[in-house]
mmCIF file of C-alpha atoms in Angstrom:
data_model
loop_
_atom_site.group_PDB
_atom_site.id
_atom_site.type_symbol
_atom_site.label_atom_id
_atom_site.label_comp_id
_atom_site.label_asym_id
_atom_site.label_seq_id
_atom_site.Cartn_x
_atom_site.Cartn_y
_atom_site.Cartn_z
ATOM 1 C CA UNK N 186 -106.471 23.615 86.395
ATOM 2 C CA UNK N 187 -107.783 25.114 83.271
ATOM 3 C CA UNK N 188 -111.301 26.663 83.045
ATOM 4 C CA UNK N 189 -111.721 24.679 79.998
ATOM 5 C CA UNK N 190 -111.691 21.543 81.980
ATOM 6 C CA UNK N 191 -114.573 23.001 84.058
ATOM 7 C CA UNK N 192 -116.587 23.569 80.498
ATOM 8 C CA UNK N 193 -115.950 19.957 79.782
ATOM 9 C CA UNK N 194 -117.011 18.591 83.194
ATOM 10 C CA UNK N 195 -120.180 20.653 83.002
ATOM 11 C CA UNK N 196 -121.086 19.920 79.349
ATOM 12 C CA UNK N 197 -120.647 16.254 79.705
ATOM 13 C CA UNK N 198 -121.840 16.075 83.306
ATOM 14 C CA UNK N 199 -118.628 14.516 84.614
ATOM 15 C CA UNK N 200 -119.862 14.955 88.270
ATOM 16 C CA UNK N 201 -122.426 13.524 90.602
ATOM 17 C CA UNK N 202 -125.535 15.362 89.750
ATOM 18 C CA UNK N 203 -127.775 13.306 92.169
ATOM 19 C CA UNK N 204 -127.467 15.485 95.050
ATOM 20 C CA UNK N 205 -126.273 19.055 94.104
ATOM 21 C CA UNK N 206 -126.331 22.058 96.328
ATOM 22 C CA UNK N 207 -125.443 25.655 95.791
ATOM 23 C CA UNK N 208 -123.049 27.194 98.382
ATOM 24 C CA UNK N 209 -126.067 28.402 100.218
ATOM 25 C CA UNK N 210 -127.233 24.770 100.608
ATOM 26 C CA UNK N 211 -130.194 25.199 97.823
ATOM 27 C CA UNK N 212 -130.747 21.847 96.038
ATOM 28 C CA UNK N 213 -130.025 22.069 92.392
ATOM 29 C CA UNK N 214 -131.396 19.823 89.593
ATOM 30 C CA UNK N 215 -130.206 20.012 85.924
ATOM 31 C CA UNK N 216 -132.802 19.903 83.248
ATOM 32 C CA UNK N 217 -130.303 21.053 80.410
ATOM 33 C CA UNK N 218 -126.714 22.138 80.896
ATOM 34 C CA UNK N 219 -127.227 24.565 78.032
ATOM 35 C CA UNK N 220 -125.417 25.396 74.678
ATOM 36 C CA UNK N 221 -121.666 25.699 74.941
ATOM 37 C CA UNK N 222 -120.589 29.261 73.780
ATOM 38 C CA UNK N 223 -117.086 29.742 72.537
ATOM 39 C CA UNK N 224 -117.340 33.301 71.817
ATOM 40 C CA UNK N 225 -117.873 36.582 74.052
ATOM 41 C CA UNK N 226 -120.447 36.384 76.740
ATOM 42 C CA UNK N 227 -121.561 33.827 79.247
ATOM 43 C CA UNK N 228 -119.996 30.146 78.826
ATOM 44 C CA UNK N 229 -123.340 28.389 78.494
ATOM 45 C CA UNK N 230 -126.601 29.637 76.799
ATOM 46 C CA UNK N 231 -130.253 28.398 77.437
ATOM 47 C CA UNK N 232 -129.558 26.393 80.367
ATOM 48 C CA UNK N 233 -132.527 25.041 82.519
ATOM 49 C CA UNK N 234 -131.999 24.256 86.250
ATOM 50 C CA UNK N 235 -134.449 23.828 89.173
ATOM 51 C CA UNK N 236 -132.888 25.853 92.206
ATOM 52 C CA UNK N 237 -134.620 25.197 95.527
ATOM 53 C CA UNK N 238 -137.734 23.756 93.540
ATOM 54 C CA UNK N 239 -138.028 26.891 91.218
ATOM 55 C CA UNK N 240 -137.382 26.419 87.462
ATOM 56 C CA UNK N 241 -135.061 28.771 85.840
ATOM 57 C CA UNK N 242 -134.030 29.394 82.220
ATOM 58 C CA UNK N 243 -131.051 31.415 81.456
ATOM 59 C CA UNK N 244 -127.455 31.270 81.064
ATOM 60 C CA UNK N 245 -124.500 29.611 83.093
ATOM 61 C CA UNK N 246 -120.890 31.140 83.693
ATOM 62 C CA UNK N 247 -118.003 29.117 84.765
ATOM 63 C CA UNK N 248 -114.924 30.247 86.510
ATOM 64 C CA UNK N 249 -111.949 28.500 88.608
ATOM 65 C CA UNK N 250 -112.774 30.942 91.491
ATOM 66 C CA UNK N 251 -115.945 33.062 92.239
ATOM 67 C CA UNK N 252 -113.930 36.128 92.435
ATOM 68 C CA UNK N 253 -113.067 35.570 88.932
ATOM 69 C CA UNK N 254 -116.367 37.186 88.108
ATOM 70 C CA UNK N 255 -115.103 40.526 89.538
ATOM 71 C CA UNK N 256 -111.747 39.928 87.870
ATOM 72 C CA UNK N 257 -113.424 39.947 84.559
ATOM 73 C CA UNK N 258 -115.767 42.841 85.349
ATOM 74 C CA UNK N 259 -118.768 40.868 84.682
ATOM 75 C CA UNK N 260 -121.079 42.710 87.418
ATOM 76 C CA UNK N 261 -120.748 45.762 84.988
ATOM 77 C CA UNK N 262 -121.866 43.818 81.834
ATOM 78 C CA UNK N 263 -125.398 43.609 80.888
ATOM 79 C CA UNK N 264 -124.663 40.329 78.942
ATOM 80 C CA UNK N 265 -124.476 38.527 82.248
ATOM 81 C CA UNK N 266 -127.585 39.671 83.846
ATOM 82 C CA UNK N 267 -129.252 36.609 82.630
ATOM 83 C CA UNK N 268 -126.847 34.319 84.391
ATOM 84 C CA UNK N 269 -128.906 31.902 86.705
ATOM 85 C CA UNK N 270 -125.969 29.866 88.030
ATOM 86 C CA UNK N 271 -122.220 30.525 88.631
ATOM 87 C CA UNK N 272 -120.368 27.306 88.427
ATOM 88 C CA UNK N 273 -116.695 27.342 90.139
ATOM 89 C CA UNK N 274 -114.151 24.891 91.195
ATOM 90 C CA UNK N 275 -113.529 26.816 94.275
ATOM 91 C CA UNK N 276 -115.977 29.435 95.961
ATOM 92 C CA UNK N 277 -114.225 32.451 97.470
ATOM 93 C CA UNK N 278 -116.665 35.232 97.583
ATOM 94 C CA UNK N 279 -120.244 35.730 96.663
ATOM 95 C CA UNK N 280 -121.117 37.527 93.456
ATOM 96 C CA UNK N 281 -123.766 39.524 92.364
ATOM 97 C CA UNK N 282 -125.288 41.002 89.004
ATOM 98 C CA UNK N 283 -125.249 44.500 87.955
ATOM 99 C CA UNK N 284 -128.342 45.015 90.183
ATOM 100 C CA UNK N 285 -126.911 43.800 93.144
ATOM 101 C CA UNK N 286 -129.038 40.616 93.159
ATOM 102 C CA UNK N 287 -127.096 37.448 94.411
ATOM 103 C CA UNK N 288 -126.357 34.651 91.785
ATOM 104 C CA UNK N 289 -126.392 31.180 93.170
ATOM 105 C CA UNK N 290 -122.878 29.564 93.243
ATOM 106 C CA UNK N 291 -122.294 25.651 92.552
ATOM 107 C CA UNK N 292 -118.809 24.562 93.596
ATOM 108 C CA UNK N 293 -118.030 21.652 91.465
ATOM 109 C CA UNK N 294 -114.955 20.500 93.264
ATOM 110 C CA UNK N 295 -117.074 18.525 95.682
ATOM 111 C CA UNK N 296 -118.917 16.708 92.982
ATOM 112 C CA UNK N 297 -116.616 16.066 90.212
ATOM 113 C CA UNK N 298 -115.868 12.342 89.401
ATOM 114 C CA UNK N 299 -112.375 11.446 90.493
ATOM 115 C CA UNK N 300 -111.899 9.343 87.357
ATOM 116 C CA UNK N 301 -112.378 12.643 85.218
ATOM 117 C CA UNK N 302 -109.891 14.353 87.448
ATOM 118 C CA UNK N 303 -107.232 11.828 87.185
ATOM 119 C CA UNK N 304 -107.568 11.603 83.479
ATOM 120 C CA UNK N 305 -107.447 15.289 83.196
ATOM 121 C CA UNK N 306 -104.233 15.424 85.477
ATOM 122 C CA UNK N 307 -102.530 12.645 83.543
ATOM 123 C CA UNK N 308 -103.240 14.273 80.206
ATOM 124 C CA UNK N 309 -101.730 17.602 81.484
ATOM 125 C CA UNK N 310 -98.814 16.265 83.195
ATOM 126 C CA UNK N 311 -95.767 18.100 82.021
ATOM 127 C CA UNK N 312 -92.755 15.901 81.409
ATOM 128 C CA UNK N 313 -91.027 17.559 78.614
ATOM 129 C CA UNK N 314 -93.533 15.765 76.188
ATOM 130 C CA UNK N 315 -93.857 16.878 72.518
ATOM 131 C CA UNK N 316 -97.613 16.867 72.942
ATOM 132 C CA UNK N 317 -99.746 16.078 76.027
ATOM 133 C CA UNK N 318 -101.153 12.859 74.692
ATOM 134 C CA UNK N 319 -97.968 11.099 73.247
ATOM 135 C CA UNK N 320 -97.785 8.531 75.895
ATOM 136 C CA UNK N 321 -101.485 7.582 74.903
ATOM 137 C CA UNK N 322 -101.869 8.462 71.421
ATOM 138 C CA UNK N 323 -101.345 4.996 70.229
ATOM 139 C CA UNK N 324 -104.082 3.766 72.308
ATOM 140 C CA UNK N 325 -106.903 5.916 70.425
ATOM 141 C CA UNK N 326 -108.980 4.144 68.016
ATOM 142 C CA UNK N 327 -108.142 4.778 64.385
ATOM 143 C CA UNK N 328 -111.729 5.524 63.541
ATOM 144 C CA UNK N 329 -111.726 8.365 65.944
ATOM 145 C CA UNK N 330 -108.476 9.645 64.599
ATOM 146 C CA UNK N 331 -109.072 9.583 60.921
ATOM 147 C CA UNK N 332 -112.650 11.084 61.481
ATOM 148 C CA UNK N 333 -111.030 14.170 63.606
ATOM 149 C CA UNK N 334 -108.316 14.367 60.913
ATOM 150 C CA UNK N 335 -110.999 15.014 58.315
ATOM 151 C CA UNK N 336 -112.634 17.584 60.207
ATOM 152 C CA UNK N 337 -109.183 19.159 60.958
ATOM 153 C CA UNK N 338 -108.272 19.344 57.466
ATOM 154 C CA UNK N 339 -111.499 21.163 56.498
ATOM 155 C CA UNK N 340 -110.972 23.503 59.590
ATOM 156 C CA UNK N 341 -107.655 24.438 57.854
ATOM 157 C CA UNK N 342 -109.391 24.955 54.428
ATOM 158 C CA UNK N 343 -111.688 27.285 55.998
ATOM 159 C CA UNK N 344 -108.858 29.282 57.498
ATOM 160 C CA UNK N 345 -107.152 29.285 54.023
ATOM 161 C CA UNK N 346 -110.368 30.336 52.530
ATOM 162 C CA UNK N 347 -110.418 33.535 54.741
ATOM 163 C CA UNK N 348 -107.335 34.489 53.194
ATOM 164 C CA UNK N 349 -108.454 33.978 49.872
ATOM 165 C CA UNK N 350 -111.581 36.054 50.581
ATOM 166 C CA UNK N 351 -109.032 38.958 51.506
ATOM 167 C CA UNK N 352 -107.284 38.648 48.157
ATOM 168 C CA UNK N 353 -110.704 38.586 46.515
ATOM 169 C CA UNK N 354 -111.385 41.969 47.994
ATOM 170 C CA UNK N 355 -108.072 43.591 46.449
ATOM 171 C CA UNK N 356 -108.468 41.754 43.337
ATOM 172 C CA UNK N 357 -111.885 43.140 42.003
ATOM 173 C CA UNK N 358 -113.511 39.605 42.214
ATOM 174 C CA UNK N 359 -111.130 38.472 39.691
ATOM 175 C CA UNK N 360 -110.662 34.585 40.516
ATOM 176 C CA UNK N 361 -108.022 34.457 37.546
ATOM 177 C CA UNK N 362 -106.050 37.146 39.315
ATOM 178 C CA UNK N 363 -106.201 35.331 42.691
ATOM 179 C CA UNK N 364 -105.140 32.019 41.225
ATOM 180 C CA UNK N 365 -102.039 33.870 39.511
ATOM 181 C CA UNK N 366 -100.921 35.399 42.788
ATOM 182 C CA UNK N 367 -101.387 32.214 44.777
ATOM 183 C CA UNK N 368 -99.418 30.340 42.252
ATOM 184 C CA UNK N 369 -96.574 32.660 42.036
ATOM 185 C CA UNK N 370 -96.328 32.590 45.929
ATOM 186 C CA UNK N 371 -96.186 28.924 45.890
ATOM 187 C CA UNK N 372 -93.769 28.796 42.926
ATOM 188 C CA UNK N 373 -91.433 30.561 45.133
ATOM 189 C CA UNK N 374 -91.549 27.905 47.659
ATOM 190 C CA UNK N 375 -90.733 28.811 51.333
ATOM 191 C CA UNK N 376 -87.569 30.819 50.693
ATOM 192 C CA UNK N 377 -88.785 33.126 47.695
ATOM 193 C CA UNK N 378 -92.743 32.846 48.667
ATOM 194 C CA UNK N 379 -92.861 36.283 49.689
ATOM 195 C CA UNK N 380 -90.614 37.687 47.030
ATOM 196 C CA UNK N 381 -92.701 36.096 44.295
ATOM 197 C CA UNK N 382 -95.931 37.295 45.866
ATOM 198 C CA UNK N 383 -94.509 40.821 46.081
ATOM 199 C CA UNK N 384 -93.563 40.403 42.365
ATOM 200 C CA UNK N 385 -97.158 39.183 41.309
ATOM 201 C CA UNK N 386 -98.720 42.208 43.348
ATOM 202 C CA UNK N 387 -96.950 44.636 41.120
ATOM 203 C CA UNK N 388 -98.469 43.019 37.783
ATOM 204 C CA UNK N 389 -102.160 43.704 37.071
ATOM 205 C CA UNK N 390 -103.595 40.315 35.814
ATOM 206 C CA UNK N 391 -104.863 42.222 32.468
ATOM 207 C CA UNK N 392 -101.127 42.354 31.655
ATOM 208 C CA UNK N 393 -100.966 38.457 31.840
ATOM 209 C CA UNK N 394 -103.913 38.292 29.630
ATOM 210 C CA UNK N 395 -102.458 40.644 26.828
ATOM 211 C CA UNK N 396 -99.036 38.976 26.985
ATOM 212 C CA UNK N 397 -99.898 35.138 27.163
ATOM 213 C CA UNK N 398 -99.408 34.475 23.584
ATOM 214 C CA UNK N 399 -95.670 35.442 23.851
ATOM 215 C CA UNK N 400 -93.615 33.554 26.495
ATOM 216 C CA UNK N 401 -90.624 35.913 25.995
ATOM 217 C CA UNK N 402 -92.852 38.881 27.034
ATOM 218 C CA UNK N 403 -94.110 37.056 29.954
ATOM 219 C CA UNK N 404 -90.452 36.028 31.049
ATOM 220 C CA UNK N 405 -89.509 39.566 30.670
ATOM 221 C CA UNK N 406 -92.193 40.934 32.696
ATOM 222 C CA UNK N 407 -91.537 38.215 35.712
ATOM 223 C CA UNK N 408 -87.852 38.827 35.583
ATOM 224 C CA UNK N 409 -87.987 42.331 35.278
ATOM 225 C CA UNK N 410 -90.523 43.005 38.037
ATOM 226 C CA UNK N 411 -88.362 40.522 40.192
ATOM 227 C CA UNK N 412 -85.385 42.836 39.607
ATOM 228 C CA UNK N 413 -83.448 40.032 37.847
ATOM 229 C CA UNK N 414 -82.782 41.820 34.610
ATOM 230 C CA UNK N 415 -79.656 43.913 35.920
ATOM 231 C CA UNK N 416 -76.078 44.028 35.571
ATOM 232 C CA UNK N 417 -73.938 43.474 32.549
ATOM 233 C CA UNK N 418 -74.772 40.245 30.788
ATOM 234 C CA UNK N 419 -73.519 39.774 27.143
ATOM 235 C CA UNK N 420 -75.992 36.798 26.311
ATOM 236 C CA UNK N 421 -78.350 37.339 23.788
ATOM 237 C CA UNK N 422 -81.295 35.992 25.549
ATOM 238 C CA UNK N 423 -80.717 38.152 28.510
ATOM 239 C CA UNK N 424 -80.315 41.310 26.451
ATOM 240 C CA UNK N 425 -83.475 40.564 24.514
ATOM 241 C CA UNK N 426 -85.430 40.147 27.752
ATOM 242 C CA UNK N 427 -83.970 43.357 29.114
ATOM 243 C CA UNK N 428 -85.044 45.209 25.912
ATOM 244 C CA UNK N 429 -88.555 43.798 26.079
ATOM 245 C CA UNK N 430 -88.925 44.638 29.779
ATOM 246 C CA UNK N 431 -88.210 48.227 29.071
ATOM 247 C CA UNK N 432 -90.715 48.192 26.487
ATOM 248 C CA UNK N 433 -93.324 46.595 28.905
ATOM 249 C CA UNK N 434 -92.076 49.025 31.769
ATOM 250 C CA UNK N 435 -92.849 52.146 29.642
ATOM 251 C CA UNK N 436 -96.212 50.585 28.123
ATOM 252 C CA UNK N 437 -97.648 49.540 31.372
ATOM 253 C CA UNK N 438 -95.968 52.208 33.625
ATOM 254 C CA UNK N 439 -94.580 49.317 35.663
ATOM 255 C CA UNK N 440 -93.080 49.981 39.205
ATOM 256 C CA UNK N 441 -90.965 47.302 41.163
ATOM 257 C CA UNK N 442 -89.314 49.560 43.765
ATOM 258 C CA UNK N 443 -90.983 47.922 46.905
ATOM 259 C CA UNK N 444 -90.827 44.305 45.904
ATOM 260 C CA UNK N 445 -88.826 41.626 48.250
ATOM 261 C CA UNK N 446 -85.647 40.637 46.798
ATOM 262 C CA UNK N 447 -85.525 36.973 45.536
ATOM 263 C CA UNK N 448 -82.857 34.686 47.232
ATOM 264 C CA UNK N 449 -80.608 32.008 45.733
ATOM 265 C CA UNK N 450 -78.797 31.291 49.001
ATOM 266 C CA UNK N 451 -79.263 27.439 50.312
ATOM 267 C CA UNK N 452 -81.632 26.492 47.456
ATOM 268 C CA UNK N 453 -80.882 23.689 45.419
ATOM 269 C CA UNK N 454 -80.387 24.895 41.626
ATOM 270 C CA UNK N 455 -83.770 23.417 40.281
ATOM 271 C CA UNK N 456 -85.653 25.596 42.714
ATOM 272 C CA UNK N 457 -83.534 28.644 41.784
ATOM 273 C CA UNK N 458 -86.102 31.724 41.321
ATOM 274 C CA UNK N 459 -84.776 31.931 37.839
ATOM 275 C CA UNK N 460 -85.873 28.219 36.765
ATOM 276 C CA UNK N 461 -89.360 28.773 38.872
ATOM 277 C CA UNK N 462 -90.179 32.106 37.278
ATOM 278 C CA UNK N 463 -89.441 30.565 33.620
ATOM 279 C CA UNK N 464 -91.757 27.592 34.569
ATOM 280 C CA UNK N 465 -94.456 29.886 35.896
ATOM 281 C CA UNK N 466 -94.283 32.154 32.396
ATOM 282 C CA UNK N 467 -94.472 28.499 30.643
ATOM 283 C CA UNK N 468 -97.711 27.572 32.414
ATOM 284 C CA UNK N 469 -99.446 30.872 31.640
ATOM 285 C CA UNK N 470 -98.133 30.677 28.062
ATOM 286 C CA UNK N 471 -99.456 27.237 27.728
ATOM 287 C CA UNK N 472 -102.695 27.664 29.407
ATOM 288 C CA UNK N 473 -105.137 30.490 28.894
ATOM 289 C CA UNK N 474 -108.266 30.773 31.336
ATOM 290 C CA UNK N 475 -106.397 28.580 33.926
ATOM 291 C CA UNK N 476 -108.601 29.184 36.742
ATOM 292 C CA UNK N 477 -111.619 27.842 34.648
ATOM 293 C CA UNK N 478 -109.675 24.582 33.412
ATOM 294 C CA UNK N 479 -108.871 23.944 37.048
ATOM 295 C CA UNK N 480 -112.515 24.008 38.358
ATOM 296 C CA UNK N 481 -113.830 21.869 35.613
ATOM 297 C CA UNK N 482 -111.433 18.836 36.528
ATOM 298 C CA UNK N 483 -111.409 16.775 39.432
ATOM 299 C CA UNK N 484 -109.047 13.910 38.482
ATOM 300 C CA UNK N 485 -105.409 13.968 39.963
ATOM 301 C CA UNK N 486 -103.853 12.633 36.580
ATOM 302 C CA UNK N 487 -105.746 15.557 34.681
ATOM 303 C CA UNK N 488 -104.079 18.159 36.972
ATOM 304 C CA UNK N 489 -100.723 16.452 36.579
ATOM 305 C CA UNK N 490 -101.222 16.889 32.754
ATOM 306 C CA UNK N 491 -102.251 20.470 33.070
ATOM 307 C CA UNK N 492 -99.276 21.280 35.097
ATOM 308 C CA UNK N 493 -96.768 19.426 32.788
ATOM 309 C CA UNK N 494 -94.779 22.347 31.801
ATOM 310 C CA UNK N 495 -90.983 23.179 31.546
ATOM 311 C CA UNK N 496 -88.960 26.074 31.262
ATOM 312 C CA UNK N 497 -88.094 27.872 28.041
ATOM 313 C CA UNK N 498 -85.060 26.516 26.184
ATOM 314 C CA UNK N 499 -82.189 28.877 27.681
ATOM 315 C CA UNK N 500 -82.919 27.465 31.043
ATOM 316 C CA UNK N 501 -82.238 23.875 29.784
ATOM 317 C CA UNK N 502 -78.517 24.650 30.098
ATOM 318 C CA UNK N 503 -78.384 27.392 32.696
ATOM 319 C CA UNK N 504 -79.584 28.079 36.346
ATOM 320 C CA UNK N 505 -78.510 31.577 36.307
ATOM 321 C CA UNK N 506 -78.037 33.936 33.550
ATOM 322 C CA UNK N 507 -74.167 34.077 33.500
ATOM 323 C CA UNK N 508 -73.294 30.611 33.812
ATOM 324 C CA UNK N 509 -73.740 27.541 31.628
ATOM 325 C CA UNK N 510 -74.609 24.409 33.199
ATOM 326 C CA UNK N 511 -75.133 20.613 32.210
ATOM 327 C CA UNK N 512 -78.132 20.445 29.719
ATOM 328 C CA UNK N 513 -81.298 18.940 31.244
ATOM 329 C CA UNK N 514 -85.036 19.316 30.781
ATOM 330 C CA UNK N 515 -86.449 21.380 33.815
ATOM 331 C CA UNK N 516 -90.151 20.201 34.069
ATOM 332 C CA UNK N 517 -92.407 20.601 36.865
ATOM 333 C CA UNK N 518 -92.068 17.432 39.022
ATOM 334 C CA UNK N 519 -95.084 15.561 40.340
ATOM 335 C CA UNK N 520 -93.898 16.470 43.968
ATOM 336 C CA UNK N 521 -93.970 20.142 43.014
ATOM 337 C CA UNK N 522 -97.357 19.865 41.389
ATOM 338 C CA UNK N 523 -98.596 17.998 44.619
ATOM 339 C CA UNK N 524 -97.444 21.239 46.618
ATOM 340 C CA UNK N 525 -99.197 23.240 44.231
ATOM 341 C CA UNK N 526 -102.322 21.082 44.704
ATOM 342 C CA UNK N 527 -102.194 21.175 48.579
ATOM 343 C CA UNK N 528 -101.371 24.913 49.008
ATOM 344 C CA UNK N 529 -102.989 26.659 45.994
ATOM 345 C CA UNK N 530 -105.283 24.646 43.748
ATOM 346 C CA UNK N 531 -107.646 22.652 46.402
ATOM 347 C CA UNK N 532 -107.771 25.792 48.787
ATOM 348 C CA UNK N 533 -108.955 27.944 45.981
ATOM 349 C CA UNK N 534 -111.331 25.375 44.539
ATOM 350 C CA UNK N 535 -112.644 25.234 48.118
ATOM 351 C CA UNK N 536 -113.007 28.881 48.639
ATOM 352 C CA UNK N 537 -114.718 29.391 45.076
ATOM 353 C CA UNK N 538 -117.229 26.411 45.850
ATOM 354 C CA UNK N 539 -118.258 28.384 49.035
ATOM 355 C CA UNK N 540 -118.530 31.475 47.155
ATOM 356 C CA UNK N 541 -120.711 30.011 44.930
ATOM 357 C CA UNK N 542 -122.721 28.022 47.694
ATOM 358 C CA UNK N 543 -121.754 24.719 46.310
ATOM 359 C CA UNK N 544 -120.742 21.488 48.029
ATOM 360 C CA UNK N 545 -117.266 19.924 46.899
ATOM 361 C CA UNK N 546 -115.994 18.347 50.250
ATOM 362 C CA UNK N 547 -116.341 14.728 48.669
ATOM 363 C CA UNK N 548 -114.391 15.865 45.568
ATOM 364 C CA UNK N 549 -111.753 17.364 47.695
ATOM 365 C CA UNK N 550 -111.289 14.369 50.029
ATOM 366 C CA UNK N 551 -111.097 12.074 46.931
ATOM 367 C CA UNK N 552 -108.344 14.362 45.514
ATOM 368 C CA UNK N 553 -106.288 14.732 48.799
ATOM 369 C CA UNK N 554 -106.270 11.013 49.464
ATOM 370 C CA UNK N 555 -104.482 10.554 46.011
ATOM 371 C CA UNK N 556 -101.924 12.758 47.094
ATOM 372 C CA UNK N 557 -98.842 11.538 49.159
ATOM 373 C CA UNK N 558 -98.335 12.633 52.575
ATOM 374 C CA UNK N 559 -96.044 15.597 53.064
ATOM 375 C CA UNK N 560 -92.683 14.923 55.043
ATOM 376 C CA UNK N 561 -91.560 17.263 57.813
ATOM 377 C CA UNK N 562 -90.639 16.788 61.298
ATOM 378 C CA UNK N 563 -94.255 17.193 62.621
ATOM 379 C CA UNK N 564 -95.463 14.299 60.356
ATOM 380 C CA UNK N 565 -92.578 12.088 61.193
ATOM 381 C CA UNK N 566 -93.214 12.537 65.054
ATOM 382 C CA UNK N 567 -97.033 11.773 64.838
ATOM 383 C CA UNK N 568 -96.239 8.901 62.611
ATOM 384 C CA UNK N 569 -93.750 7.594 65.231
ATOM 385 C CA UNK N 570 -96.371 7.480 67.946
ATOM 386 C CA UNK N 571 -98.952 5.844 65.583
ATOM 387 C CA UNK N 572 -98.855 5.520 61.659
ATOM 388 C CA UNK N 573 -101.796 7.836 61.002
ATOM 389 C CA UNK N 574 -100.524 9.910 57.759
ATOM 390 C CA UNK N 575 -100.444 8.172 54.432
ATOM 391 C CA UNK N 576 -102.099 10.992 52.502
ATOM 392 C CA UNK N 577 -101.889 14.753 52.005
ATOM 393 C CA UNK N 578 -105.344 15.148 53.780
ATOM 394 C CA UNK N 579 -103.875 13.555 56.882
ATOM 395 C CA UNK N 580 -100.657 15.369 56.812
ATOM 396 C CA UNK N 581 -102.520 18.613 56.552
ATOM 397 C CA UNK N 582 -104.685 17.772 59.229
ATOM 398 C CA UNK N 583 -101.825 16.791 61.482
ATOM 399 C CA UNK N 584 -100.095 20.351 61.108
ATOM 400 C CA UNK N 585 -103.642 21.887 62.023
ATOM 401 C CA UNK N 586 -103.798 19.534 64.909
ATOM 402 C CA UNK N 587 -100.289 20.436 66.176
ATOM 403 C CA UNK N 588 -100.507 24.112 65.637
ATOM 404 C CA UNK N 589 -103.841 24.968 66.647
ATOM 405 C CA UNK N 590 -104.514 22.385 69.418
ATOM 406 C CA UNK N 591 -101.560 20.695 70.867
ATOM 407 C CA UNK N 592 -99.166 23.540 70.946
ATOM 408 C CA UNK N 593 -101.953 25.770 72.477
ATOM 409 C CA UNK N 594 -103.080 23.154 74.953
ATOM 410 C CA UNK N 595 -106.673 22.843 73.530
ATOM 411 C CA UNK N 596 -106.823 19.112 74.413
ATOM 412 C CA UNK N 597 -110.385 19.549 75.787
ATOM 413 C CA UNK N 598 -111.542 20.956 72.374
ATOM 414 C CA UNK N 599 -109.793 17.948 70.557
ATOM 415 C CA UNK N 600 -111.663 14.553 69.821
ATOM 416 C CA UNK N 601 -108.430 12.578 70.951
ATOM 417 C CA UNK N 602 -108.012 14.385 73.984
ATOM 418 C CA UNK N 603 -111.968 13.922 74.907
ATOM 419 C CA UNK N 604 -111.730 10.332 74.230
ATOM 420 C CA UNK N 605 -108.608 10.050 76.678
ATOM 421 C CA UNK N 606 -110.498 12.002 79.170
ATOM 422 C CA UNK N 607 -113.498 9.726 78.798
ATOM 423 C CA UNK N 608 -111.447 6.453 79.179
#
């Protein structure tokens, strides 16, 4: 039995309220169950109850057992002095406020609808299930699922915007600088995300602005700060970068001693950090005031055009500095740009809109529905239960659902879980 279940039962009145009585046999009539509080303090605020024909207004606290009141030290907390009813599953002791006055107790076990208890036990029956509702997920109406997924997607965006706001504090409110750091991180993909971000954190964005007209200088800065311009390589391109980096190092007093080393192991050659850093340099060489441009477009094809960049010429025949490879254009693919849209562009557009007090939800939904669903084990398992993810909006929402609700057994706070409990 979870306390959340009792919250659900009380909030939605999943009990026979026609003849309620306290453990002292006082009749209870509910005018209002109150407002559910998910933060610290009593569980329901501003409830209105008639207890023994006396109208009370105040808070309701809910526990599995009455003795949990003392276990949580509520008798010493002034925040609980306004509790007018203690709702429990099992009454095992009388409880008192800080001033030693008794608080009426309602034992819900005798009044809860059997159907609610049955659905709850069925939902939380542990039989090696991937998620609690996997046996019933298919039966939930598509409208309910899709509306819940849209809410979950913006819940995920809200969390990401908090991370962006933290970056804002350390970037002197420079949104172009934040964009650079986030792009650098995501150009590194999962393997080199931390390494690329650590490199970006060593570079003041004012340097990028000063060097944007010279792609060689940008590459020298990125490769040098990523500690990739070491060793004896005879190629003229490498030597030119190394020479330029030494000049920049002295000019800008650069330091890269604490960066996270980049990795090549278990990466496909197109994702090698050398290739991705050259593409990042090409992007910033091609596009000045990138943040402003991103905020002025909302058409997915315009984003693809904006990010239509490739490596410098040297990398068309190389993946590393010291080995020639088959010649090929190494341009950012649509799939890679989609990842940038999902993980960088749209979160930062959302955060910036919030910062300015603007509404962009409709534009974001439109963009995300034009981006294909991500492919990973979580999305595949959900789609195996029921085909629910056809766009990036849905795949991002499903990750939020799995990580923040299913894994944490928060079915009672989930629209899908509530639907199954109410059937």
